[in-house]
Each structure stands twice: as structure tokens, then as C-alpha cells.
JSON list of C-alpha atoms in Angstrom, two decimals:
[
{"chain": "A", "resi": 1, "resn": "MET", "atom": "CA", "xyz": [274.68, 219.80, -10.27]},
{"chain": "A", "resi": 2, "resn": "ARG", "atom": "CA", "xyz": [277.89, 218.26, -8.98]},
{"chain": "A", "resi": 3, "resn": "ILE", "atom": "CA", "xyz": [281.33, 219.89, -8.94]},
{"chain": "A", "resi": 4, "resn": "LEU", "atom": "CA", "xyz": [284.70, 218.29, -8.15]},
{"chain": "A", "resi": 5, "resn": "VAL", "atom": "CA", "xyz": [287.37, 220.52, -6.60]},
{"chain": "A", "resi": 6, "resn": "VAL", "atom": "CA", "xyz": [290.97, 219.27, -6.50]},
{"chain": "A", "resi": 7, "resn": "GLU", "atom": "CA", "xyz": [293.28, 221.60, -4.56]},
{"chain": "A", "resi": 8, "resn": "ASP", "atom": "CA", "xyz": [296.19, 220.74, -2.23]},
{"chain": "A", "resi": 9, "resn": "HIS", "atom": "CA", "xyz": [296.04, 223.85, -0.02]},
{"chain": "A", "resi": 10, "resn": "ILE", "atom": "CA", "xyz": [293.44, 222.97, 2.60]},
{"chain": "A", "resi": 11, "resn": "GLU", "atom": "CA", "xyz": [292.43, 226.57, 3.34]},
{"chain": "A", "resi": 12, "resn": "VAL", "atom": "CA", "xyz": [291.91, 227.36, -0.33]},
{"chain": "A", "resi": 13, "resn": "LEU", "atom": "CA", "xyz": [290.08, 224.07, -0.85]},
{"chain": "A", "resi": 14, "resn": "ASN", "atom": "CA", "xyz": [287.70, 224.67, 2.04]},
{"chain": "A", "resi": 15, "resn": "SER", "atom": "CA", "xyz": [286.97, 228.25, 0.97]},
{"chain": "A", "resi": 16, "resn": "ILE", "atom": "CA", "xyz": [286.13, 227.11, -2.58]},
{"chain": "A", "resi": 17, "resn": "VAL", "atom": "CA", "xyz": [283.93, 224.29, -1.29]},
{"chain": "A", "resi": 18, "resn": "GLU", "atom": "CA", "xyz": [282.11, 226.71, 1.02]},
{"chain": "A", "resi": 19, "resn": "LEU", "atom": "CA", "xyz": [281.59, 229.15, -1.85]},
{"chain": "A", "resi": 20, "resn": "LEU", "atom": "CA", "xyz": [280.24, 226.53, -4.27]},
{"chain": "A", "resi": 21, "resn": "SER", "atom": "CA", "xyz": [278.13, 224.54, -1.80]},
{"chain": "A", "resi": 22, "resn": "SER", "atom": "CA", "xyz": [275.27, 227.04, -1.90]},
{"chain": "A", "resi": 23, "resn": "ASP", "atom": "CA", "xyz": [274.73, 226.33, -5.62]},
{"chain": "A", "resi": 24, "resn": "PHE", "atom": "CA", "xyz": [276.14, 222.84, -6.18]},
{"chain": "A", "resi": 25, "resn": "LYS", "atom": "CA", "xyz": [276.91, 219.49, -4.65]},
{"chain": "A", "resi": 26, "resn": "VAL", "atom": "CA", "xyz": [280.67, 219.51, -4.15]},
{"chain": "A", "resi": 27, "resn": "ASP", "atom": "CA", "xyz": [283.21, 216.70, -3.79]},
{"chain": "A", "resi": 28, "resn": "LYS", "atom": "CA", "xyz": [286.82, 217.49, -2.96]},
{"chain": "A", "resi": 29, "resn": "ALA", "atom": "CA", "xyz": [290.29, 216.00, -3.09]},
{"chain": "A", "resi": 30, "resn": "LEU", "atom": "CA", "xyz": [293.63, 217.19, -1.72]},
{"chain": "A", "resi": 31, "resn": "GLU", "atom": "CA", "xyz": [295.97, 215.34, -4.10]},
{"chain": "A", "resi": 32, "resn": "GLY", "atom": "CA", "xyz": [296.12, 214.32, -7.71]},
{"chain": "A", "resi": 33, "resn": "GLU", "atom": "CA", "xyz": [295.63, 210.57, -7.59]},
{"chain": "A", "resi": 34, "resn": "GLU", "atom": "CA", "xyz": [292.47, 210.88, -5.49]},
{"chain": "A", "resi": 35, "resn": "GLY", "atom": "CA", "xyz": [291.22, 213.68, -7.72]},
{"chain": "A", "resi": 36, "resn": "PHE", "atom": "CA", "xyz": [291.86, 211.60, -10.82]},
{"chain": "A", "resi": 37, "resn": "PHE", "atom": "CA", "xyz": [290.03, 208.60, -9.30]},
{"chain": "A", "resi": 38, "resn": "LEU", "atom": "CA", "xyz": [286.96, 210.74, -8.55]},
{"chain": "A", "resi": 39, "resn": "ALA", "atom": "CA", "xyz": [287.04, 212.43, -11.95]},
{"chain": "A", "resi": 40, "resn": "MET", "atom": "CA", "xyz": [287.17, 209.02, -13.64]},
{"chain": "A", "resi": 41, "resn": "GLN", "atom": "CA", "xyz": [283.71, 208.23, -12.24]},
{"chain": "A", "resi": 42, "resn": "ASN", "atom": "CA", "xyz": [282.40, 210.67, -14.88]},
{"chain": "A", "resi": 43, "resn": "ILE", "atom": "CA", "xyz": [279.62, 212.04, -12.66]},
{"chain": "A", "resi": 44, "resn": "TYR", "atom": "CA", "xyz": [280.64, 215.71, -12.51]},
{"chain": "A", "resi": 45, "resn": "ASP", "atom": "CA", "xyz": [279.42, 218.74, -14.44]},
{"chain": "A", "resi": 46, "resn": "VAL", "atom": "CA", "xyz": [282.61, 220.75, -13.92]},
{"chain": "A", "resi": 47, "resn": "ILE", "atom": "CA", "xyz": [286.03, 219.97, -12.41]},
{"chain": "A", "resi": 48, "resn": "VAL", "atom": "CA", "xyz": [287.90, 222.81, -10.67]},
{"chain": "A", "resi": 49, "resn": "LEU", "atom": "CA", "xyz": [291.51, 221.64, -10.80]},
{"chain": "A", "resi": 50, "resn": "ASP", "atom": "CA", "xyz": [294.71, 223.05, -9.33]},
{"chain": "A", "resi": 51, "resn": "VAL", "atom": "CA", "xyz": [297.73, 222.62, -11.60]},
{"chain": "A", "resi": 52, "resn": "MET", "atom": "CA", "xyz": [300.40, 222.01, -8.96]},
{"chain": "A", "resi": 53, "resn": "LEU", "atom": "CA", "xyz": [299.30, 218.89, -7.07]},
{"chain": "A", "resi": 54, "resn": "PRO", "atom": "CA", "xyz": [301.16, 216.12, -5.24]},
{"chain": "A", "resi": 55, "resn": "GLU", "atom": "CA", "xyz": [301.30, 212.63, -6.81]},
{"chain": "A", "resi": 56, "resn": "LYS", "atom": "CA", "xyz": [299.67, 213.66, -10.11]},
{"chain": "A", "resi": 57, "resn": "ASN", "atom": "CA", "xyz": [299.57, 217.24, -11.37]},
{"chain": "A", "resi": 58, "resn": "GLY", "atom": "CA", "xyz": [296.63, 218.92, -13.06]},
{"chain": "A", "resi": 59, "resn": "PHE", "atom": "CA", "xyz": [298.12, 218.69, -16.54]},
{"chain": "A", "resi": 60, "resn": "GLU", "atom": "CA", "xyz": [298.55, 214.92, -16.16]},
{"chain": "A", "resi": 61, "resn": "ILE", "atom": "CA", "xyz": [295.01, 214.53, -14.84]},
{"chain": "A", "resi": 62, "resn": "VAL", "atom": "CA", "xyz": [293.43, 216.35, -17.79]},
{"chain": "A", "resi": 63, "resn": "LYS", "atom": "CA", "xyz": [295.61, 214.54, -20.30]},
{"chain": "A", "resi": 64, "resn": "ASP", "atom": "CA", "xyz": [294.65, 211.12, -18.89]},
{"chain": "A", "resi": 65, "resn": "LEU", "atom": "CA", "xyz": [290.95, 212.01, -18.58]},
{"chain": "A", "resi": 66, "resn": "ARG", "atom": "CA", "xyz": [290.79, 213.04, -22.22]},
{"chain": "A", "resi": 67, "resn": "LYS", "atom": "CA", "xyz": [292.59, 209.83, -23.23]},
{"chain": "A", "resi": 68, "resn": "GLU", "atom": "CA", "xyz": [289.87, 207.89, -21.42]},
{"chain": "A", "resi": 69, "resn": "GLY", "atom": "CA", "xyz": [287.15, 209.76, -23.32]},
{"chain": "A", "resi": 70, "resn": "ILE", "atom": "CA", "xyz": [285.97, 211.81, -20.32]},
{"chain": "A", "resi": 71, "resn": "HIS", "atom": "CA", "xyz": [285.22, 215.34, -21.49]},
{"chain": "A", "resi": 72, "resn": "THR", "atom": "CA", "xyz": [283.95, 216.95, -18.30]},
{"chain": "A", "resi": 73, "resn": "PRO", "atom": "CA", "xyz": [284.68, 220.71, -18.50]},
{"chain": "A", "resi": 74, "resn": "VAL", "atom": "CA", "xyz": [287.83, 221.57, -16.54]},
{"chain": "A", "resi": 75, "resn": "LEU", "atom": "CA", "xyz": [288.65, 224.94, -14.99]},
{"chain": "A", "resi": 76, "resn": "PHE", "atom": "CA", "xyz": [292.34, 225.16, -14.08]},
{"chain": "A", "resi": 77, "resn": "LEU", "atom": "CA", "xyz": [293.47, 227.07, -10.98]},
{"chain": "A", "resi": 78, "resn": "THR", "atom": "CA", "xyz": [297.10, 228.11, -10.87]},
{"chain": "A", "resi": 79, "resn": "ALA", "atom": "CA", "xyz": [299.48, 230.52, -9.22]},
{"chain": "A", "resi": 80, "resn": "LYS", "atom": "CA", "xyz": [301.34, 230.67, -12.54]},
{"chain": "A", "resi": 81, "resn": "ASP", "atom": "CA", "xyz": [300.33, 233.26, -15.11]},
{"chain": "A", "resi": 82, "resn": "SER", "atom": "CA", "xyz": [302.75, 232.44, -17.92]},
{"chain": "A", "resi": 83, "resn": "LEU", "atom": "CA", "xyz": [301.46, 232.16, -21.45]},
{"chain": "A", "resi": 84, "resn": "GLU", "atom": "CA", "xyz": [303.21, 228.79, -21.79]},
{"chain": "A", "resi": 85, "resn": "ASP", "atom": "CA", "xyz": [301.28, 227.30, -18.85]},
{"chain": "A", "resi": 86, "resn": "ARG", "atom": "CA", "xyz": [297.95, 228.53, -20.14]},
{"chain": "A", "resi": 87, "resn": "VAL", "atom": "CA", "xyz": [298.65, 227.25, -23.64]},
{"chain": "A", "resi": 88, "resn": "GLU", "atom": "CA", "xyz": [299.78, 223.86, -22.32]},
{"chain": "A", "resi": 89, "resn": "GLY", "atom": "CA", "xyz": [296.67, 223.46, -20.18]},
{"chain": "A", "resi": 90, "resn": "LEU", "atom": "CA", "xyz": [294.29, 224.44, -22.98]},
{"chain": "A", "resi": 91, "resn": "ASN", "atom": "CA", "xyz": [296.07, 222.24, -25.49]},
{"chain": "A", "resi": 92, "resn": "LEU", "atom": "CA", "xyz": [295.72, 219.26, -23.17]},
{"chain": "A", "resi": 93, "resn": "GLY", "atom": "CA", "xyz": [291.95, 219.75, -23.03]},
{"chain": "A", "resi": 94, "resn": "ALA", "atom": "CA", "xyz": [291.24, 222.23, -20.22]},
{"chain": "A", "resi": 95, "resn": "ASP", "atom": "CA", "xyz": [288.33, 224.59, -20.89]},
{"chain": "A", "resi": 96, "resn": "ASP", "atom": "CA", "xyz": [289.28, 227.66, -18.85]},
{"chain": "A", "resi": 97, "resn": "TYR", "atom": "CA", "xyz": [292.05, 229.08, -16.70]},
{"chain": "A", "resi": 98, "resn": "LEU", "atom": "CA", "xyz": [291.85, 231.18, -13.51]},
{"chain": "A", "resi": 99, "resn": "VAL", "atom": "CA", "xyz": [294.97, 232.64, -11.87]},
{"chain": "A", "resi": 100, "resn": "LYS", "atom": "CA", "xyz": [295.33, 232.79, -8.08]},
{"chain": "A", "resi": 101, "resn": "PRO", "atom": "CA", "xyz": [294.47, 234.83, -6.16]},
{"chain": "A", "resi": 102, "resn": "PHE", "atom": "CA", "xyz": [290.95, 235.21, -7.53]},
{"chain": "A", "resi": 103, "resn": "GLN", "atom": "CA", "xyz": [287.61, 236.52, -6.33]},
{"chain": "A", "resi": 104, "resn": "GLY", "atom": "CA", "xyz": [284.73, 234.17, -5.54]},
{"chain": "A", "resi": 105, "resn": "PRO", "atom": "CA", "xyz": [282.23, 235.84, -7.90]},
{"chain": "A", "resi": 106, "resn": "GLU", "atom": "CA", "xyz": [284.63, 235.38, -10.83]},
{"chain": "A", "resi": 107, "resn": "LEU", "atom": "CA", "xyz": [285.04, 231.68, -10.07]},
{"chain": "A", "resi": 108, "resn": "LEU", "atom": "CA", "xyz": [281.26, 231.24, -9.95]},
{"chain": "A", "resi": 109, "resn": "ALA", "atom": "CA", "xyz": [280.80, 233.20, -13.16]},
{"chain": "A", "resi": 110, "resn": "ARG", "atom": "CA", "xyz": [283.34, 231.06, -14.99]},
{"chain": "A", "resi": 111, "resn": "ILE", "atom": "CA", "xyz": [281.75, 227.84, -13.74]},
{"chain": "A", "resi": 112, "resn": "TYR", "atom": "CA", "xyz": [278.31, 228.97, -14.91]},
{"chain": "A", "resi": 113, "resn": "ALA", "atom": "CA", "xyz": [279.81, 229.97, -18.26]},
{"chain": "A", "resi": 114, "resn": "LEU", "atom": "CA", "xyz": [281.27, 226.46, -18.65]},
{"chain": "A", "resi": 115, "resn": "LEU", "atom": "CA", "xyz": [277.90, 224.92, -17.79]},
{"chain": "A", "resi": 116, "resn": "ARG", "atom": "CA", "xyz": [276.15, 227.02, -20.42]},
{"chain": "A", "resi": 117, "resn": "ARG", "atom": "CA", "xyz": [278.86, 226.30, -22.98]},
{"chain": "A", "resi": 118, "resn": "SER", "atom": "CA", "xyz": [278.54, 222.55, -22.38]},
{"chain": "A", "resi": 119, "resn": "GLY", "atom": "CA", "xyz": [274.76, 222.71, -22.80]},
{"chain": "A", "resi": 120, "resn": "LYS", "atom": "CA", "xyz": [274.00, 221.95, -19.16]},
{"chain": "A", "resi": 121, "resn": "LEU", "atom": "CA", "xyz": [272.25, 225.30, -18.66]},
{"chain": "A", "resi": 122, "resn": "THR", "atom": "CA", "xyz": [270.49, 227.89, -20.79]},
{"chain": "A", "resi": 123, "resn": "ILE", "atom": "CA", "xyz": [271.20, 231.61, -20.54]},
{"chain": "A", "resi": 124, "resn": "ASP", "atom": "CA", "xyz": [268.55, 231.93, -17.83]},
{"chain": "A", "resi": 125, "resn": "SER", "atom": "CA", "xyz": [270.09, 228.96, -15.94]},
{"chain": "A", "resi": 126, "resn": "SER", "atom": "CA", "xyz": [267.12, 226.68, -16.66]},
{"chain": "A", "resi": 127, "resn": "LEU", "atom": "CA", "xyz": [267.35, 223.19, -18.14]},
{"chain": "A", "resi": 128, "resn": "LYS", "atom": "CA", "xyz": [265.02, 222.19, -20.97]},
{"chain": "A", "resi": 129, "resn": "TYR", "atom": "CA", "xyz": [264.14, 218.97, -22.79]},
{"chain": "A", "resi": 130, "resn": "GLN", "atom": "CA", "xyz": [261.19, 218.94, -25.15]},
{"chain": "A", "resi": 131, "resn": "GLY", "atom": "CA", "xyz": [258.27, 220.18, -23.03]},
{"chain": "A", "resi": 132, "resn": "ILE", "atom": "CA", "xyz": [260.10, 219.76, -19.70]},
{"chain": "A", "resi": 133, "resn": "ILE", "atom": "CA", "xyz": [261.61, 222.83, -18.01]},
{"chain": "A", "resi": 134, "resn": "LEU", "atom": "CA", "xyz": [263.70, 222.65, -14.83]},
{"chain": "A", "resi": 135, "resn": "LYS", "atom": "CA", "xyz": [264.34, 225.99, -13.14]},
{"chain": "A", "resi": 136, "resn": "GLY", "atom": "CA", "xyz": [266.05, 224.75, -9.98]},
{"chain": "A", "resi": 137, "resn": "LYS", "atom": "CA", "xyz": [265.13, 222.51, -7.07]},
{"chain": "A", "resi": 138, "resn": "GLU", "atom": "CA", "xyz": [263.38, 225.36, -5.31]},
{"chain": "A", "resi": 139, "resn": "HIS", "atom": "CA", "xyz": [260.88, 225.67, -8.19]},
{"chain": "A", "resi": 140, "resn": "PRO", "atom": "CA", "xyz": [258.21, 223.26, -9.48]},
{"chain": "A", "resi": 141, "resn": "VAL", "atom": "CA", "xyz": [259.01, 221.40, -12.68]},
{"chain": "A", "resi": 142, "resn": "GLU", "atom": "CA", "xyz": [257.06, 222.62, -15.72]},
{"chain": "A", "resi": 143, "resn": "ILE", "atom": "CA", "xyz": [255.84, 220.04, -18.23]},
{"chain": "A", "resi": 144, "resn": "ASN", "atom": "CA", "xyz": [253.82, 221.22, -21.22]},
{"chain": "A", "resi": 145, "resn": "ASN", "atom": "CA", "xyz": [253.00, 224.42, -19.31]},
{"chain": "A", "resi": 146, "resn": "GLU", "atom": "CA", "xyz": [251.74, 222.49, -16.28]},
{"chain": "A", "resi": 147, "resn": "THR", "atom": "CA", "xyz": [253.60, 222.24, -12.98]},
{"chain": "A", "resi": 148, "resn": "ILE", "atom": "CA", "xyz": [254.46, 219.06, -11.07]},
{"chain": "A", "resi": 149, "resn": "HIS", "atom": "CA", "xyz": [256.26, 218.68, -7.77]},
{"chain": "A", "resi": 150, "resn": "LEU", "atom": "CA", "xyz": [259.15, 216.26, -7.41]},
{"chain": "A", "resi": 151, "resn": "THR", "atom": "CA", "xyz": [261.14, 215.28, -4.35]},
{"chain": "A", "resi": 152, "resn": "ILE", "atom": "CA", "xyz": [264.74, 216.47, -4.26]},
{"chain": "A", "resi": 153, "resn": "LYS", "atom": "CA", "xyz": [266.10, 213.10, -5.38]},
{"chain": "A", "resi": 154, "resn": "GLN", "atom": "CA", "xyz": [263.47, 212.75, -8.12]},
{"chain": "A", "resi": 155, "resn": "TYR", "atom": "CA", "xyz": [264.40, 216.21, -9.37]},
{"chain": "A", "resi": 156, "resn": "GLU", "atom": "CA", "xyz": [268.13, 215.42, -9.34]},
{"chain": "A", "resi": 157, "resn": "LEU", "atom": "CA", "xyz": [267.49, 212.16, -11.19]},
{"chain": "A", "resi": 158, "resn": "LEU", "atom": "CA", "xyz": [265.44, 213.89, -13.90]},
{"chain": "A", "resi": 159, "resn": "GLU", "atom": "CA", "xyz": [268.05, 216.64, -14.16]},
{"chain": "A", "resi": 160, "resn": "TYR", "atom": "CA", "xyz": [270.82, 214.06, -14.62]},
{"chain": "A", "resi": 161, "resn": "PHE", "atom": "CA", "xyz": [268.87, 212.19, -17.31]},
{"chain": "A", "resi": 162, "resn": "ILE", "atom": "CA", "xyz": [268.17, 215.40, -19.22]},
{"chain": "A", "resi": 163, "resn": "GLN", "atom": "CA", "xyz": [271.79, 216.52, -18.99]},
{"chain": "A", "resi": 164, "resn": "ASN", "atom": "CA", "xyz": [272.84, 213.18, -20.47]},
{"chain": "A", "resi": 165, "resn": "GLN", "atom": "CA", "xyz": [270.00, 212.57, -22.92]},
{"chain": "A", "resi": 166, "resn": "GLY", "atom": "CA", "xyz": [270.93, 209.92, -25.45]},
{"chain": "A", "resi": 167, "resn": "LYS", "atom": "CA", "xyz": [273.70, 208.52, -23.24]},
{"chain": "A", "resi": 168, "resn": "ILE", "atom": "CA", "xyz": [273.63, 205.24, -21.33]},
{"chain": "A", "resi": 169, "resn": "LEU", "atom": "CA", "xyz": [274.03, 205.83, -17.60]},
{"chain": "A", "resi": 170, "resn": "MET", "atom": "CA", "xyz": [275.11, 202.90, -15.45]},
{"chain": "A", "resi": 171, "resn": "LYS", "atom": "CA", "xyz": [273.19, 202.30, -12.23]},
{"chain": "A", "resi": 172, "resn": "GLU", "atom": "CA", "xyz": [276.40, 202.70, -10.23]},
{"chain": "A", "resi": 173, "resn": "GLN", "atom": "CA", "xyz": [277.14, 205.97, -12.01]},
{"chain": "A", "resi": 174, "resn": "ILE", "atom": "CA", "xyz": [273.65, 207.30, -11.20]},
{"chain": "A", "resi": 175, "resn": "PHE", "atom": "CA", "xyz": [274.00, 206.19, -7.59]},
{"chain": "A", "resi": 176, "resn": "ASP", "atom": "CA", "xyz": [277.38, 207.91, -7.14]},
{"chain": "A", "resi": 177, "resn": "ARG", "atom": "CA", "xyz": [276.06, 211.09, -8.78]},
{"chain": "A", "resi": 178, "resn": "ILE", "atom": "CA", "xyz": [272.75, 211.38, -6.91]},
{"chain": "A", "resi": 179, "resn": "TRP", "atom": "CA", "xyz": [273.40, 209.71, -3.55]},
{"chain": "A", "resi": 180, "resn": "GLY", "atom": "CA", "xyz": [277.18, 210.08, -3.29]},
{"chain": "A", "resi": 181, "resn": "PHE", "atom": "CA", "xyz": [280.06, 207.81, -2.37]},
{"chain": "A", "resi": 182, "resn": "ASP", "atom": "CA", "xyz": [279.37, 207.99, 1.37]},
{"chain": "A", "resi": 183, "resn": "SER", "atom": "CA", "xyz": [275.66, 207.12, 1.19]},
{"chain": "A", "resi": 184, "resn": "ASP", "atom": "CA", "xyz": [274.42, 204.50, 3.65]},
{"chain": "A", "resi": 185, "resn": "THR", "atom": "CA", "xyz": [271.93, 203.08, 1.12]},
{"chain": "A", "resi": 186, "resn": "THR", "atom": "CA", "xyz": [272.64, 200.74, -1.82]},
{"chain": "A", "resi": 187, "resn": "VAL", "atom": "CA", "xyz": [272.56, 200.97, -5.60]},
{"chain": "A", "resi": 188, "resn": "ALA", "atom": "CA", "xyz": [269.15, 199.21, -5.58]},
{"chain": "A", "resi": 189, "resn": "ILE", "atom": "CA", "xyz": [267.61, 202.55, -4.62]},
{"chain": "A", "resi": 190, "resn": "VAL", "atom": "CA", "xyz": [268.18, 203.71, -8.21]},
{"chain": "A", "resi": 191, "resn": "GLU", "atom": "CA", "xyz": [265.52, 201.33, -9.55]},
{"chain": "A", "resi": 192, "resn": "VAL", "atom": "CA", "xyz": [263.03, 202.58, -6.95]},
{"chain": "A", "resi": 193, "resn": "TYR", "atom": "CA", "xyz": [263.51, 206.22, -7.90]},
{"chain": "A", "resi": 194, "resn": "VAL", "atom": "CA", "xyz": [263.48, 205.56, -11.65]},
{"chain": "A", "resi": 195, "resn": "HIS", "atom": "CA", "xyz": [260.12, 203.83, -11.17]},
{"chain": "A", "resi": 196, "resn": "GLN", "atom": "CA", "xyz": [258.81, 206.79, -9.15]},
{"chain": "A", "resi": 197, "resn": "LEU", "atom": "CA", "xyz": [260.02, 209.29, -11.74]},
{"chain": "A", "resi": 198, "resn": "ARG", "atom": "CA", "xyz": [258.44, 207.38, -14.62]},
{"chain": "A", "resi": 199, "resn": "LYS", "atom": "CA", "xyz": [255.11, 207.41, -12.76]},
{"chain": "A", "resi": 200, "resn": "LYS", "atom": "CA", "xyz": [255.34, 211.20, -12.35]},
{"chain": "A", "resi": 201, "resn": "LEU", "atom": "CA", "xyz": [256.09, 211.65, -16.07]},
{"chain": "A", "resi": 202, "resn": "GLU", "atom": "CA", "xyz": [253.56, 209.15, -17.45]},
{"chain": "A", "resi": 203, "resn": "PRO", "atom": "CA", "xyz": [250.56, 211.57, -17.47]},
{"chain": "A", "resi": 204, "resn": "PHE", "atom": "CA", "xyz": [252.56, 213.74, -19.89]},
{"chain": "A", "resi": 205, "resn": "ASN", "atom": "CA", "xyz": [253.68, 210.80, -22.07]},
{"chain": "A", "resi": 206, "resn": "TYR", "atom": "CA", "xyz": [257.31, 211.22, -21.04]},
{"chain": "A", "resi": 207, "resn": "GLY", "atom": "CA", "xyz": [257.65, 208.19, -18.77]},
{"chain": "A", "resi": 208, "resn": "SER", "atom": "CA", "xyz": [258.57, 205.88, -21.65]},
{"chain": "A", "resi": 209, "resn": "MET", "atom": "CA", "xyz": [261.52, 208.12, -22.57]},
{"chain": "A", "resi": 210, "resn": "ILE", "atom": "CA", "xyz": [263.50, 206.69, -19.64]},
{"chain": "A", "resi": 211, "resn": "LYS", "atom": "CA", "xyz": [264.44, 203.30, -21.03]},
{"chain": "A", "resi": 212, "resn": "THR", "atom": "CA", "xyz": [266.07, 200.38, -19.25]},
{"chain": "A", "resi": 213, "resn": "VAL", "atom": "CA", "xyz": [269.31, 199.07, -20.72]},
{"chain": "A", "resi": 214, "resn": "ARG", "atom": "CA", "xyz": [269.24, 195.53, -19.41]},
{"chain": "A", "resi": 215, "resn": "GLY", "atom": "CA", "xyz": [272.12, 194.65, -17.12]},
{"chain": "A", "resi": 216, "resn": "ILE", "atom": "CA", "xyz": [273.63, 198.14, -17.37]},
{"chain": "A", "resi": 217, "resn": "GLY", "atom": "CA", "xyz": [271.37, 201.04, -16.45]},
{"chain": "A", "resi": 218, "resn": "TYR", "atom": "CA", "xyz": [269.15, 203.55, -18.21]},
{"chain": "A", "resi": 219, "resn": "ILE", "atom": "CA", "xyz": [269.01, 205.98, -21.11]},
{"chain": "A", "resi": 220, "resn": "MET", "atom": "CA", "xyz": [266.70, 208.93, -21.80]},
{"chain": "A", "resi": 221, "resn": "LYS", "atom": "CA", "xyz": [265.77, 209.24, -25.44]},
{"chain": "A", "resi": 222, "resn": "ASP", "atom": "CA", "xyz": [262.79, 209.67, -27.75]},
{"chain": "A", "resi": 223, "resn": "ASP", "atom": "CA", "xyz": [260.94, 206.63, -29.01]}
]
């Protein structure tokens, strides 16, 4: 899963990124406008967002994201602990609030709670769709009580489709999510991996669930 961290104190930012990188892919930004640009790509599972940021503060970012229809769960980080700040952030559309200084395990616990609340994870941290069960990239994928082995990118692609079942995903959106903004390949790689994934799922009659939306991208849904 992919997390965006927006924090203007470089030491704090780097420590958060280091903490989260063992469990997630992490993108980072040091100021509000860059953070807002990244968040607008709508490829993240959770955004960890400092309130006091240069150029565009956290409150403004959340307000504008929600106006644009982007409902990625947001965890606010702030040195302020006033009731007014917490109420303002939550009213604007934030999902949780963590006051600095905080402990790493609490940050992780809150992120996992947001993922479960948003339906991205079950209580046991697995991801399920019909007869497909994903337990993490270090484990085989289970389909109808049988196991199959996927490459890392195939796994991440299937995970992203399941997390967004019923939603149209643009090819560029999939590329940014799975390969990242700094990848040296091109968006054409998405078609290659979708084809590979369909072939892996076909023996279980799930390949046809990944449907092409001509000129746009793909959607995972039942026939």
C-alpha cells in the first residue's frame, strides 16, 4: 500500500518515512503545494499530513481535496492540541488527529486503523474479494483455497484493483501507484502487467473481472 507524508521538518519527515517504509511504499513532500499536487493524483491509501506547512497548510489541503471528491483517509499531525484545531480539522474532512511528539507504534496503529476503517484491510490485515485472499506480498495469494504465486508488481496490481473494485482506474493512475513518478519505464507497461495478471486469474474464472475501459483504463467488477 502507498502512503503520502507531508511534513516540513526534514528530520521528522525522514524519521516517519523510515518508520513506514518497512510496511508501505512512501512518498513525501516538504511543503503544502507539492503535497497537494501528489495527493491530487488519488493513488494513496492514507495521507499523513502536518497542519502547519509553508505555501498551503494542512487544513487548506484537506478542504480542497474533499472539494475535488478525493476522500483518501487523512491523519493530521500537529504540535497544537487545542480542541478548536481538532474540531476544525475533523470538520474539514480529516479522519484522525495525532499530536506531536508521538511514538512510532501509535502512528502505525492509527494508520492501520484507518486502513481497516476504509475497507482496505480486514481485522487480520488481509485483503479479500470473493474467493481471492491477499495476506501480504511475502505470502502466496489464495484463490478458492488454492495458492498461486505472483510477482511483486502483479501482486500490487491485483491489490490495487481489489481495493478499488467497481471504480475506473486510469492507466496513468495505475502507473503512478504501482511504478511511481520516478520510474524509468512508460505507462505502456500497465497493459503488459494487466495481461499477465488476467492469465494468472483465468484458471479460476476471475480473469474476466478485470475489464478494459476503452481509452481510459480498467475496472474490476463482476460480470
